[in-house]
Coordinates of C-alpha atoms and ligand atoms in Angstrom, one line a residue:
X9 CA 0.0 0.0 0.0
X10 CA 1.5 3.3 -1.0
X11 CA 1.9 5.5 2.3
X12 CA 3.6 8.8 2.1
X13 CA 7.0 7.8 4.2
X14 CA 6.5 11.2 6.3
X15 CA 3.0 10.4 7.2
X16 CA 4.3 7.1 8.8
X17 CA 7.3 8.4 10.6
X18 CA 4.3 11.3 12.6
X19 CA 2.2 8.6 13.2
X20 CA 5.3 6.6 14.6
X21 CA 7.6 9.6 16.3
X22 CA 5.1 8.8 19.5
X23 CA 6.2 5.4 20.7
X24 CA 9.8 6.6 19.3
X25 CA 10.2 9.8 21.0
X26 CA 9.1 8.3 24.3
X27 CA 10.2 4.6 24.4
X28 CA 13.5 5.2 25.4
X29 CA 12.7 7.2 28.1
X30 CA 10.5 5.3 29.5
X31 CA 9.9 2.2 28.5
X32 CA 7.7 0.6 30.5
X33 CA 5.0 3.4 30.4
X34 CA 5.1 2.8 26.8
X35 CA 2.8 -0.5 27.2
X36 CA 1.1 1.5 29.8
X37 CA -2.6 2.2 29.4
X38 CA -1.8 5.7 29.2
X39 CA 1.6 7.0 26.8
X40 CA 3.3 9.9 29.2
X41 CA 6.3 11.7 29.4
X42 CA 6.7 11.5 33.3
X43 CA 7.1 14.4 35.1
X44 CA 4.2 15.1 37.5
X45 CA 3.5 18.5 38.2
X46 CA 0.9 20.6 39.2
X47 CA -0.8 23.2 36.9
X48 CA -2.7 26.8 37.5
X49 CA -4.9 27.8 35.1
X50 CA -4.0 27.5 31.4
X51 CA -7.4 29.1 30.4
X52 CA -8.4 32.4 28.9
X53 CA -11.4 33.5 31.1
X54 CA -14.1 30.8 30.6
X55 CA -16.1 32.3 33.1
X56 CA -18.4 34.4 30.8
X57 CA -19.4 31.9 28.4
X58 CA -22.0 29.8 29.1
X59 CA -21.3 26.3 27.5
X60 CA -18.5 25.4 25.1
X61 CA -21.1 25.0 22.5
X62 CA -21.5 29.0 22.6
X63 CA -17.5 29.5 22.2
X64 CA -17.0 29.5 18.8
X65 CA -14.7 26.8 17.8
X66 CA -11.6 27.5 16.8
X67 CA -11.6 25.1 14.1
X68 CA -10.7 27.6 10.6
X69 CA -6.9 28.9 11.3
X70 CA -7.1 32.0 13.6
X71 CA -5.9 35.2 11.8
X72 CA -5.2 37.2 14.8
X73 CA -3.2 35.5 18.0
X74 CA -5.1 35.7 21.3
X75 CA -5.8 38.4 23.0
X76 CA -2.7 39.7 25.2
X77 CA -4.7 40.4 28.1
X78 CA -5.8 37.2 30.1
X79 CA -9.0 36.6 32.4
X80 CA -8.5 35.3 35.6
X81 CA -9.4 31.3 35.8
X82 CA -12.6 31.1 35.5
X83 CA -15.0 29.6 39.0
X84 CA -17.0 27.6 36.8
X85 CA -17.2 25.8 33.6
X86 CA -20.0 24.8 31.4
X87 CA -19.6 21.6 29.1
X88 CA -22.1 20.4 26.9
X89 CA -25.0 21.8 29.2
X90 CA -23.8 20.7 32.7
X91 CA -21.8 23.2 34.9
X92 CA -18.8 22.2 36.6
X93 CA -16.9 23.7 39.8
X94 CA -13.0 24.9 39.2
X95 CA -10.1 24.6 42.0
X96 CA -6.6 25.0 41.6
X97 CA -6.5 21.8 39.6
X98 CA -8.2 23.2 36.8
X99 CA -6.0 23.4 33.6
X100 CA -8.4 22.7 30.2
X101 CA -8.0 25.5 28.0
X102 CA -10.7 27.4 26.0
X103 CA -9.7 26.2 22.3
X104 CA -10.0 22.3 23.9
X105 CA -13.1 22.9 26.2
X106 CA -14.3 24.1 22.5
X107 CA -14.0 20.6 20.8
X108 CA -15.9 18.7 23.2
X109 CA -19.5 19.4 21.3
X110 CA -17.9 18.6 17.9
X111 CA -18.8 14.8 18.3
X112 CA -16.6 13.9 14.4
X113 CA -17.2 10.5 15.2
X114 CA -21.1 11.3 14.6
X115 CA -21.0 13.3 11.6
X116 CA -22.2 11.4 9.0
X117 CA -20.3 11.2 6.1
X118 CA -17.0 12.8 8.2
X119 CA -13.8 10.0 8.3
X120 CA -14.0 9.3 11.8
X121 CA -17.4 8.4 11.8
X122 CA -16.8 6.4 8.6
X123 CA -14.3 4.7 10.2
X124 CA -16.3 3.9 13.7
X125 CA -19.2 2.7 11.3
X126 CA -16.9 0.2 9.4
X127 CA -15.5 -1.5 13.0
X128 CA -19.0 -1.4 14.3
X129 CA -19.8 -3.5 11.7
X130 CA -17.5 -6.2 12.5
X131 CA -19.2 -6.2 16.3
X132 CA -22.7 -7.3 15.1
X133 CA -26.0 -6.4 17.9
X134 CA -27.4 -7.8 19.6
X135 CA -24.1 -9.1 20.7
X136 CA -22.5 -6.0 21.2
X137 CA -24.3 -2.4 22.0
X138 CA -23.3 0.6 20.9
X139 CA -22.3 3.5 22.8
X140 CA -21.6 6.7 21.2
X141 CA -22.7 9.7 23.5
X142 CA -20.9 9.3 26.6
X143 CA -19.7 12.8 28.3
X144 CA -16.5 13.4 27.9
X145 CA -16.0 14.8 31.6
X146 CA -15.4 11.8 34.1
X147 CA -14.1 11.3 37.6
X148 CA -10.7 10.3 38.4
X149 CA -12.1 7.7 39.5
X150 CA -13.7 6.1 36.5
X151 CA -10.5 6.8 34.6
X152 CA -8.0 6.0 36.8
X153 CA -8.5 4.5 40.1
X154 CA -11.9 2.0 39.0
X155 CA -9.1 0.5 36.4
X156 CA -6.6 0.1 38.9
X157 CA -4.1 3.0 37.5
X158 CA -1.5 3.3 40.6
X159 CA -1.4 6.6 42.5
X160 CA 1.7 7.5 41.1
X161 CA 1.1 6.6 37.4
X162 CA 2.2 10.0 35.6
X163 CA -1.3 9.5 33.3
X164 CA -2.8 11.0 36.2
X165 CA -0.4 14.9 36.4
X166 CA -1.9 17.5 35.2
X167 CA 0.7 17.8 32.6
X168 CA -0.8 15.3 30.9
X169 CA -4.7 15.3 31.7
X170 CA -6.6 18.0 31.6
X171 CA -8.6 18.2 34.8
X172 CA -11.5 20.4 35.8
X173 CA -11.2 20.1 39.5
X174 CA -9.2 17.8 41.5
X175 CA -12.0 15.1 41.2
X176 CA -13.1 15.7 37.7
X177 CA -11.5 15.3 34.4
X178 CA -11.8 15.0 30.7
X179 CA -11.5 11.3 30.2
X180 CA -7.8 10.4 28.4
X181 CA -9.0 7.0 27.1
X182 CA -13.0 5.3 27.0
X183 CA -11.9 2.5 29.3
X184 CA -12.6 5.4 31.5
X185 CA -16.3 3.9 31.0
X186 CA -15.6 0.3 31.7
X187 CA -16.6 -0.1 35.4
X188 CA -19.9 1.2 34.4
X189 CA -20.8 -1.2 31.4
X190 CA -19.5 -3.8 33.5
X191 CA -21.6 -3.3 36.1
X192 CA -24.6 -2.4 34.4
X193 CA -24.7 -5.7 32.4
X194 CA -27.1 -4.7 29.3
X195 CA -25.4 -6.8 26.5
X196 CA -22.7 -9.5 26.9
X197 CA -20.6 -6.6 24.6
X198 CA -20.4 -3.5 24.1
X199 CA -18.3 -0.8 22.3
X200 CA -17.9 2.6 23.3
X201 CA -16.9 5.4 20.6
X202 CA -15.4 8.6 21.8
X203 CA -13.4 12.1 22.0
X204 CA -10.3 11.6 24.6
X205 CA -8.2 14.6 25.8
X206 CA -4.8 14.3 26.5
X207 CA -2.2 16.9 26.6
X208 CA 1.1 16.1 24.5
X209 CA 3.1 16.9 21.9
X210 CA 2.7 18.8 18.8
X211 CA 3.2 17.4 15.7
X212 CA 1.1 15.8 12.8
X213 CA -0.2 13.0 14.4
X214 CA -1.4 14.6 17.8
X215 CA -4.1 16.7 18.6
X216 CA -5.3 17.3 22.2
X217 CA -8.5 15.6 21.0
X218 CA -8.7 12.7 19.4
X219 CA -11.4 9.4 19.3
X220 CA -11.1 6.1 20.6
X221 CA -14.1 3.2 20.1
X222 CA -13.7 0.9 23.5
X223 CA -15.0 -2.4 22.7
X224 CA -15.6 -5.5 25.2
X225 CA -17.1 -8.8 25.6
X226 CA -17.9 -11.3 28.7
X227 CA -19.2 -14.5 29.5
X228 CA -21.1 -15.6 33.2
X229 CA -19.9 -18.3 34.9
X230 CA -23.6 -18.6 36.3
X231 CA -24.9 -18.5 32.3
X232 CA -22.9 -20.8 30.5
X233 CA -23.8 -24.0 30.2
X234 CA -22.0 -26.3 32.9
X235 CA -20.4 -23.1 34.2
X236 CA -17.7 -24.2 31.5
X237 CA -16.5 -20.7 30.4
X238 CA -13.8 -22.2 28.4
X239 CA -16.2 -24.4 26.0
X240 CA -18.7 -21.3 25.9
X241 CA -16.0 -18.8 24.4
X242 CA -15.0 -21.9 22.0
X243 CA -18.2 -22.3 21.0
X244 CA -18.9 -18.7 20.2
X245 CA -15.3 -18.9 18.5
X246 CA -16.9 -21.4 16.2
X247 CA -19.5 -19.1 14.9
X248 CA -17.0 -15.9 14.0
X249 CA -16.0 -16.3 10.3
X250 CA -12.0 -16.7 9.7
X251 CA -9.6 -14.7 7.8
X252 CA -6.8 -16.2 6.0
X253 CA -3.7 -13.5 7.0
X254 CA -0.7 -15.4 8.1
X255 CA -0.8 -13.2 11.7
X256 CA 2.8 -13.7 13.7
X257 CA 2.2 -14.8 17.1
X258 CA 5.2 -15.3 18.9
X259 CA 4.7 -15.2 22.3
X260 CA 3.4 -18.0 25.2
X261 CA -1.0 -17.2 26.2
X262 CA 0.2 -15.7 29.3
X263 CA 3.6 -15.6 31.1
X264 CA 4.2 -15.3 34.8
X265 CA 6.4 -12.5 34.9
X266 CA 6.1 -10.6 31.6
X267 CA 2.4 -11.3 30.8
X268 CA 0.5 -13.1 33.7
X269 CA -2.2 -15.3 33.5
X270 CA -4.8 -14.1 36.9
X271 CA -4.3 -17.3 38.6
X272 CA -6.5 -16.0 41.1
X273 CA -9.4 -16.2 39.4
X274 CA -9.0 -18.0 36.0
X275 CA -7.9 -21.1 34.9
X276 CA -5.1 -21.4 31.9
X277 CA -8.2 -23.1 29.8
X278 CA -10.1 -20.0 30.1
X279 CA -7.7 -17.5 29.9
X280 CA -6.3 -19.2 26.4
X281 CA -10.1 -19.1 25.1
X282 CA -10.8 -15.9 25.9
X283 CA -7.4 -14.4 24.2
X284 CA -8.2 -16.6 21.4
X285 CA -11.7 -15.2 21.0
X286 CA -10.2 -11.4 21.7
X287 CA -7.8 -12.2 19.2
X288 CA -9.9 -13.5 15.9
X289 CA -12.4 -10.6 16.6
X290 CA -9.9 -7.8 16.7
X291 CA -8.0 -9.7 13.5
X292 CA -11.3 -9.5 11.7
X293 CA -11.5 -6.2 12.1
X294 CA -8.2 -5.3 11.5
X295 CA -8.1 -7.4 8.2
X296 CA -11.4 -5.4 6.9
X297 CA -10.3 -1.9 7.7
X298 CA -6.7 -2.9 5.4
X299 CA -8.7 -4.6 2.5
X300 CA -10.7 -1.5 2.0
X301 CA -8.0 1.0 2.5
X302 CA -6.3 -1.5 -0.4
X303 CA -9.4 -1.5 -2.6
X304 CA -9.3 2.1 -2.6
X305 CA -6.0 2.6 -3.4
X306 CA -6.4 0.2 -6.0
X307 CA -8.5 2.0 -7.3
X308 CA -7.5 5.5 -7.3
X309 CA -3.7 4.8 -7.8
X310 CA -2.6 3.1 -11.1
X311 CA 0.9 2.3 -9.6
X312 CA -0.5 0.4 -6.9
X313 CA 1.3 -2.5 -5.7
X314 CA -0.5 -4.8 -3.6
X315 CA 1.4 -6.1 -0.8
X316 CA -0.1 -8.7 1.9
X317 CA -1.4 -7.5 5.1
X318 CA 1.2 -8.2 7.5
X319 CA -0.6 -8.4 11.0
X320 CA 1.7 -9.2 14.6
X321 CA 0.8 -9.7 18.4
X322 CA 3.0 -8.0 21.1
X323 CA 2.8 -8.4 25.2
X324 CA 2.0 -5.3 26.6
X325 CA 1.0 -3.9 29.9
X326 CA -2.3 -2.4 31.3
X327 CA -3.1 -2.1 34.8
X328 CA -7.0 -3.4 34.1
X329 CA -5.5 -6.2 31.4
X330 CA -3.6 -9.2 32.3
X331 CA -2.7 -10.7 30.1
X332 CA -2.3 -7.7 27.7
X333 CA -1.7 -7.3 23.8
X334 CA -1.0 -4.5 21.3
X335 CA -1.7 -5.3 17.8
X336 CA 0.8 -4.3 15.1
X337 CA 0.5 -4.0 11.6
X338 CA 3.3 -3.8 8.9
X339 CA 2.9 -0.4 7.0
X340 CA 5.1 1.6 4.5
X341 CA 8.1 -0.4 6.0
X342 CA 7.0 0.0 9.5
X343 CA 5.3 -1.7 12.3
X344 CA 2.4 0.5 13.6
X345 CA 0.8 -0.3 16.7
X346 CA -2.9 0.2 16.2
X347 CA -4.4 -1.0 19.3
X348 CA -4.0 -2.4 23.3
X349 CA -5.9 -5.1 24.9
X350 CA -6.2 -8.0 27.3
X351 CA -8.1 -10.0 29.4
X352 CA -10.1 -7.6 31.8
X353 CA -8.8 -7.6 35.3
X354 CA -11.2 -9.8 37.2
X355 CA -10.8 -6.9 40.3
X356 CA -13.1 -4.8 37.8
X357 CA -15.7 -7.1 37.4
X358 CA -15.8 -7.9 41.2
X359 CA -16.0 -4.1 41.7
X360 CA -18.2 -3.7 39.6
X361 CA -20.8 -5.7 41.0
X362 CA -20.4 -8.5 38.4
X363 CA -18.2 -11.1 39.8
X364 CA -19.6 -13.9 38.1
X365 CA -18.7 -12.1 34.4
X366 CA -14.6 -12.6 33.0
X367 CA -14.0 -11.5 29.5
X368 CA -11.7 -9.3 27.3
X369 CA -11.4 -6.0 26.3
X370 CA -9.4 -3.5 23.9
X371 CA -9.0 0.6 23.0
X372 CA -8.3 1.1 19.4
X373 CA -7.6 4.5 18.1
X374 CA -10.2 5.9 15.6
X375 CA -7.9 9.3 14.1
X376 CA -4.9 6.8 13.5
X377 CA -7.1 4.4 11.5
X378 CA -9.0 6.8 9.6
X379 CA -5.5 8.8 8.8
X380 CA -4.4 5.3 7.2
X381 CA -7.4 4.5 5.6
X382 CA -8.4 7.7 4.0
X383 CA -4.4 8.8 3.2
X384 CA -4.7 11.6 5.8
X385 CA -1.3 12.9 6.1
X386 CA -1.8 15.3 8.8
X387 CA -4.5 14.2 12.1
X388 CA -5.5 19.0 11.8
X389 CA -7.8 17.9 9.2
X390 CA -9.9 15.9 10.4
X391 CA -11.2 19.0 12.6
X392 CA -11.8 20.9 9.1
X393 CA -14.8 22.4 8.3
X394 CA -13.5 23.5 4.9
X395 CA -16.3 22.0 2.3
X396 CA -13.3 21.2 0.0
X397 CA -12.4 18.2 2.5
X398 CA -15.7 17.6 4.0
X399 CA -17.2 17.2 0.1
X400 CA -14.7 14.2 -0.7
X401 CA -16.7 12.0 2.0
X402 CA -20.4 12.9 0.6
X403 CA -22.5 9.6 0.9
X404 CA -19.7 7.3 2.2
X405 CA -21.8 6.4 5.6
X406 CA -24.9 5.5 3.4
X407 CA -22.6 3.3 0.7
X408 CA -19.2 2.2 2.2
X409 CA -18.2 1.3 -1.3
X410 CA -17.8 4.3 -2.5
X411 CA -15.2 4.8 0.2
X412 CA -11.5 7.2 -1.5
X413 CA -8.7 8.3 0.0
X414 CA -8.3 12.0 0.7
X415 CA -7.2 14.3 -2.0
X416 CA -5.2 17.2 -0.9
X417 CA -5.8 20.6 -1.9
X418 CA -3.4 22.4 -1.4
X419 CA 0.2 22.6 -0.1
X420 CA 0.2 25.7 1.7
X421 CA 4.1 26.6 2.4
X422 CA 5.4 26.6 5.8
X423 CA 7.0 29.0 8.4
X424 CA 9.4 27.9 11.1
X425 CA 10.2 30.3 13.9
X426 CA 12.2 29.6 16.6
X427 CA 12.0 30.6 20.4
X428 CA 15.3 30.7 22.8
X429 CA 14.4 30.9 26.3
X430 CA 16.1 30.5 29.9
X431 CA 14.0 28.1 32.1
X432 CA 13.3 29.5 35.4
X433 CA 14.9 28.0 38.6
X434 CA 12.3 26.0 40.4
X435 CA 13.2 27.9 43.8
X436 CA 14.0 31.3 42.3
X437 CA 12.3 34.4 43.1
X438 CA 11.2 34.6 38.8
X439 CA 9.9 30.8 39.3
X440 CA 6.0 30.5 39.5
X441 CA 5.1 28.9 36.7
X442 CA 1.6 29.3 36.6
X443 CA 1.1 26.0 34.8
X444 CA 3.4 23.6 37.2
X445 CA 3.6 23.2 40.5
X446 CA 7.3 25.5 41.7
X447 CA 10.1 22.9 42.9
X448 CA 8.7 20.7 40.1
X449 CA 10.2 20.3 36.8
X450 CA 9.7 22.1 33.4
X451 CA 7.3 20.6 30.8
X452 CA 7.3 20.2 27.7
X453 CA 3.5 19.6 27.4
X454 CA 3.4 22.9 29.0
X455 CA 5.1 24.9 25.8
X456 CA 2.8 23.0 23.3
X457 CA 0.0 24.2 25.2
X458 CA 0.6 27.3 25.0
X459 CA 1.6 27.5 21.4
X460 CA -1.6 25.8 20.6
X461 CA -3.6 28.4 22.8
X462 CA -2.0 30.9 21.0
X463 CA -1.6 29.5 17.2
X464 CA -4.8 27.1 17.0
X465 CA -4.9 24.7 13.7
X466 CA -1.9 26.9 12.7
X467 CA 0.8 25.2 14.0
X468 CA 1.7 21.7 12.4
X469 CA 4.7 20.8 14.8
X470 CA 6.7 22.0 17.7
X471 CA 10.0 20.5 18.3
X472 CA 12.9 20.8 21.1
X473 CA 15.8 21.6 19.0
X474 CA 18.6 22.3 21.5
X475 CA 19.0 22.5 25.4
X476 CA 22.0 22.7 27.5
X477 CA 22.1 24.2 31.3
X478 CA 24.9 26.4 32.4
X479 CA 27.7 24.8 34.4
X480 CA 28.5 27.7 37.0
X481 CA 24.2 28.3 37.6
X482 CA 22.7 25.4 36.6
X483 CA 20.5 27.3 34.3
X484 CA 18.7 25.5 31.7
X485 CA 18.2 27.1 28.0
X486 CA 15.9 25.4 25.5
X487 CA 15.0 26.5 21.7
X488 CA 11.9 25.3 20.0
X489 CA 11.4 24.8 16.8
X490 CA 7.8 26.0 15.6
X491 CA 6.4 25.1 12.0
X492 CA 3.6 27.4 11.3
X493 CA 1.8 26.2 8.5
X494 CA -2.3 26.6 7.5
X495 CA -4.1 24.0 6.4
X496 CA -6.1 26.2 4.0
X497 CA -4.0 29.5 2.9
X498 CA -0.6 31.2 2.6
X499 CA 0.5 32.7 5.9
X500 CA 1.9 36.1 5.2
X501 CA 5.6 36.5 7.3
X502 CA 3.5 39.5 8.8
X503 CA 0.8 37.2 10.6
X504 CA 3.0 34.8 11.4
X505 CA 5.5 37.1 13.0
X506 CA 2.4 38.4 15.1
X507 CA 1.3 35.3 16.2
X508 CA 5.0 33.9 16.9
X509 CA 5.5 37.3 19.1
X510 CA 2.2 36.6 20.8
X511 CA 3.3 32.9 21.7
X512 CA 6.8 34.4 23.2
X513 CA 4.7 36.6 25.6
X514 CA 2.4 33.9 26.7
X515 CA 5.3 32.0 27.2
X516 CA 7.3 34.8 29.4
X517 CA 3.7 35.0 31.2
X518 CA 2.5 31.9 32.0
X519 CA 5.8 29.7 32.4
X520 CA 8.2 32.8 33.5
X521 CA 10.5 32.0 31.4
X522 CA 13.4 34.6 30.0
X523 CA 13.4 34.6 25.7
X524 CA 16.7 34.9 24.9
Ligands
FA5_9 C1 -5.3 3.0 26.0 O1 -5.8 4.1 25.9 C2 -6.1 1.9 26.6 N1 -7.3 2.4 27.3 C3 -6.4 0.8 25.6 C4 -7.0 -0.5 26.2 C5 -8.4 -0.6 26.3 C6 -6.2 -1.5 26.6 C7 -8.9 -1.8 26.8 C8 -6.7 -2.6 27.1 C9 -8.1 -2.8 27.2 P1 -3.2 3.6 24.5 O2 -2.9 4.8 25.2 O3 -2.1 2.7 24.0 O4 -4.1 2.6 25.4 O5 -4.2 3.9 23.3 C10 -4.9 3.0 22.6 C11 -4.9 3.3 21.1 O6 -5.3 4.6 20.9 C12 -3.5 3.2 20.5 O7 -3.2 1.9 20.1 C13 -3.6 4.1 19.3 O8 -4.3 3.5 18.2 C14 -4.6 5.2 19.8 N2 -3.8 6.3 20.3 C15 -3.1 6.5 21.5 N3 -2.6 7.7 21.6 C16 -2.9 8.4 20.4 C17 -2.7 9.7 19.9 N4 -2.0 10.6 20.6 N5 -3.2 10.0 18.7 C18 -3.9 9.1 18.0 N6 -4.2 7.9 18.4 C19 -3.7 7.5 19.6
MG10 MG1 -0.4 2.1 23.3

């Protein structure tokens, strides 16, 4: 399948960038850069507005940077209709708050919700139930501590969530919802479609908002016939149709330190059936998402060379999986990961009010399979309301066979700019860094913010492009690396200047930092 090289290497630079650092968060439910902190209030003034809904999204590049006079944080907040107390935690900005009534994965005809509709269709009612209208604010206690996440577990710092008070966040993945289908027990499946907000890096691939579809299935031990789990899932195994991709599978069903079987409350024979069930259904789905991206590349591209699917299972790590899968697949001379999954943690079930219910579960990423479907080269434009991308998709939900990969428009050129600053010293009098706690360490997810506050769709990529500290001070300098670059127009060197200038004052406001 023909995949522009660079579009790979975004959608890759995530697991590359971080990996090294730290690996073991990697196969973590959540990917972080670890450095918890504390953040004030990275908002401009929500306090007047009533609901998000009434802010107007920030969607079409912003001409003019934002204002250079701030609002304090705002004592409430109003999201999709429901009002929500502020404290100290708070931290969502205005342009994300924004995105949270934009739903893409309901928008007929949009890529997203293309995408959702095709892997619904592979988890057939009334099986499964569908559920597409969750809230997108949760507890911290549906998406962290009901799925086990440890107290410590960096997913939970407020440089990478976005909270609204210390108790209340926008959800960073839709296992967030797990606990709740567990426990309500309305289908023996279910799949969840979503917007999750993280905070992270800026580049082609991330956005603070992007959609995942949740999916899960379980069996009752007080159901099945004989109480035999095991020959229930095989049975049900029987009845999914096969595939015939070769898929590499290296590695033992479970392994007691790397990938352990719950001995606590499953036996090996049920363990094996459920990862076998977990593991045809998610192939399926898989397999069906490649052959149409292939059919319509085969279609539109005369040098087309059709390659087979190459499909592979990794162990991986979730703290509400064990054991726990990611499922790769060979692209453009890669392996991408495409999703994580496991057998649920049986603690989940128990809590739930369910004890008598084991099963599996996965979290696959809906922008990272529509990008590869559609040949989406950059994740900005998928939040588009330009007609000449939103007009390429006409009647695809209604006919999935008339399904084509994105044409681009235009090539707009880009502008980089970069910005030299001195980091303040945690315990020096110009520290107090509104968006980290003092004494705690700079972050990075702190500058994108910022440059996204400021910039909107404008910016394509942010990157750290030199950093040394000062022997006789310890004082840190860092220089990003900011590629300015609209999606629909030519950015004069005037505007971009203005809104580069306006991101430098932000920066000296918010983080204290000294531009060089
Ligand atoms: C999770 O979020 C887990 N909740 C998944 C899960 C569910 C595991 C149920 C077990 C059981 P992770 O952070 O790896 O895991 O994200 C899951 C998928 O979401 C990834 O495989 C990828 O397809 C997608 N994804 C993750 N981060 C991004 C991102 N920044 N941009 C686009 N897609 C992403
Ligand atoms: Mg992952």
């Amino acid at each position: 399948m023909t995949v522009p090289q660079t579009l790979l290497a975004g959608l890759l630079s995530r697991a590359g960038s971080r990996s090294h650092v730290f690996p073991l968060l990697r196969r973590g439910g959540q990917l972080s850069s670890c450095s918890s902190r504390q953040a004030g209030c990275a908002s401009r003034g929500l306090a007047s507005q009533a609901a998000p809904s009434t802010i107007s999204p920030p969607i079409q590049t912003p001409v003019t940077p934002a204002p250079a006079k701030e609002a304090a944080a705002p004592q409430e907040v109003t999201i999709n209709g429901k009002t929500y107390q502020t404290d100290s935690w708070f931290n969502a900005p205005e342009n994300v708050l924004a995105l949270t009534s934009r739903k893409l994965h309901l928008e007929k005809d949009h890529p997203i919700s293309i995408t959702r509709q095709i892997l619904e269709s592979k988890f057939p009612g009334p099986t499964y139930k569908y559920h597409n209208d969750f809230d997108p604010v949760v507890s911290k206690y549906e998406n962290f501590d009901s799925l086990g996440f440890p107290a410590d577990h960096p997913g939970r710092a407020r440089s990478d969530t976005y909270y609204i008070n210390k108790d209340t966040l926008l959800r960073t993945h839709t296992s967030a919802h797990e606990a709740q289908l567990f426990g309500a027990r309305t289908s023996p499946g279910y799949l969840i479609s979503a917007d999750v907000y993280r905070r992270d890096e800026i580049d082609r691939s991330h956005y603070p908002v992007f959609y995942q579809m949740e999916g899960a299935r379980v069996w009752d031990r007080s159901t099945v016939p004989n109480g035999d789990i095991a020959a229930a899932v095989y049975a049900d195994l029987a009845e999914l149709p096969t595939h015939d991709i070769e898929v590499e599978d290296r590695h033992p069903p479970f392994h007691a330190e790397r990938n352990p079987l719950q001995t606590e409350h499953h036996s090996a024979a049920e363990a094996e059936a459920i990862a076998a069930h977990l593991k045809r259904s998610l192939e399926l789905m898989v397999v069906d998402i490649f052959s149409r991206a292939k059919a319509a590349a085969r279609q539109q591209d005369p040098d087309f060379v059709d390659e087979p699917l190459r499909v592979r299972w990794v162990e991986a790590y979730f703290p509400f999986t064990s054991p726990s899968w990611e499922l790769e697949v060979y692209y453009a001379g890669e392996w991408l990961e495409v999703l994580g999954c496991g057998v649920t943690k049986q603690e989940l079930h128990i809590n739930a009010g369910a004890p008598s219910q084991l099963g599996w579960a996965f979290g696959i990423g809906l922008d990272r399979i529509a990008m590869l479907l559609f040949q989406v080269p950059d994740i900005r434009i998928f939040w588009s309301r330009d007609a000449r991308f939103l007009d390429q998709f006409a009647g695809v939900s209604d006919d999935l066979s008339k399904l084509q990969r994105f044409i681009p428009f235009s090539k707009h050129p880009a502008c980089y700019k970069d910005v030299s600053f001195w980091v303040p010293l945690p315990s020096s009098a110009d520290g107090g860094n509104d968006m980290a706690v003092s004494g705690q360490e700079f972050h990075d997810n702190d500058v994108m913010e910022i440059v996204r506050g400021v910039a909107g769709d404008t910016v394509e990529d942010v990157k750290l492009v030199d950093q040394y500290t000062r022997p006789e001070n310890g004082r840190q300098s860092r220089c990003y690396r900011v590629c300015y670059r609209s999606l629909e127009r030519t950015l004069t060197n005037k505007e971009t200047n203005k809104i580069h200038l306006a991101v430098k004052s932000q920066l000296t406001k918010k983080l204290k930092v000294q531009i060089r």
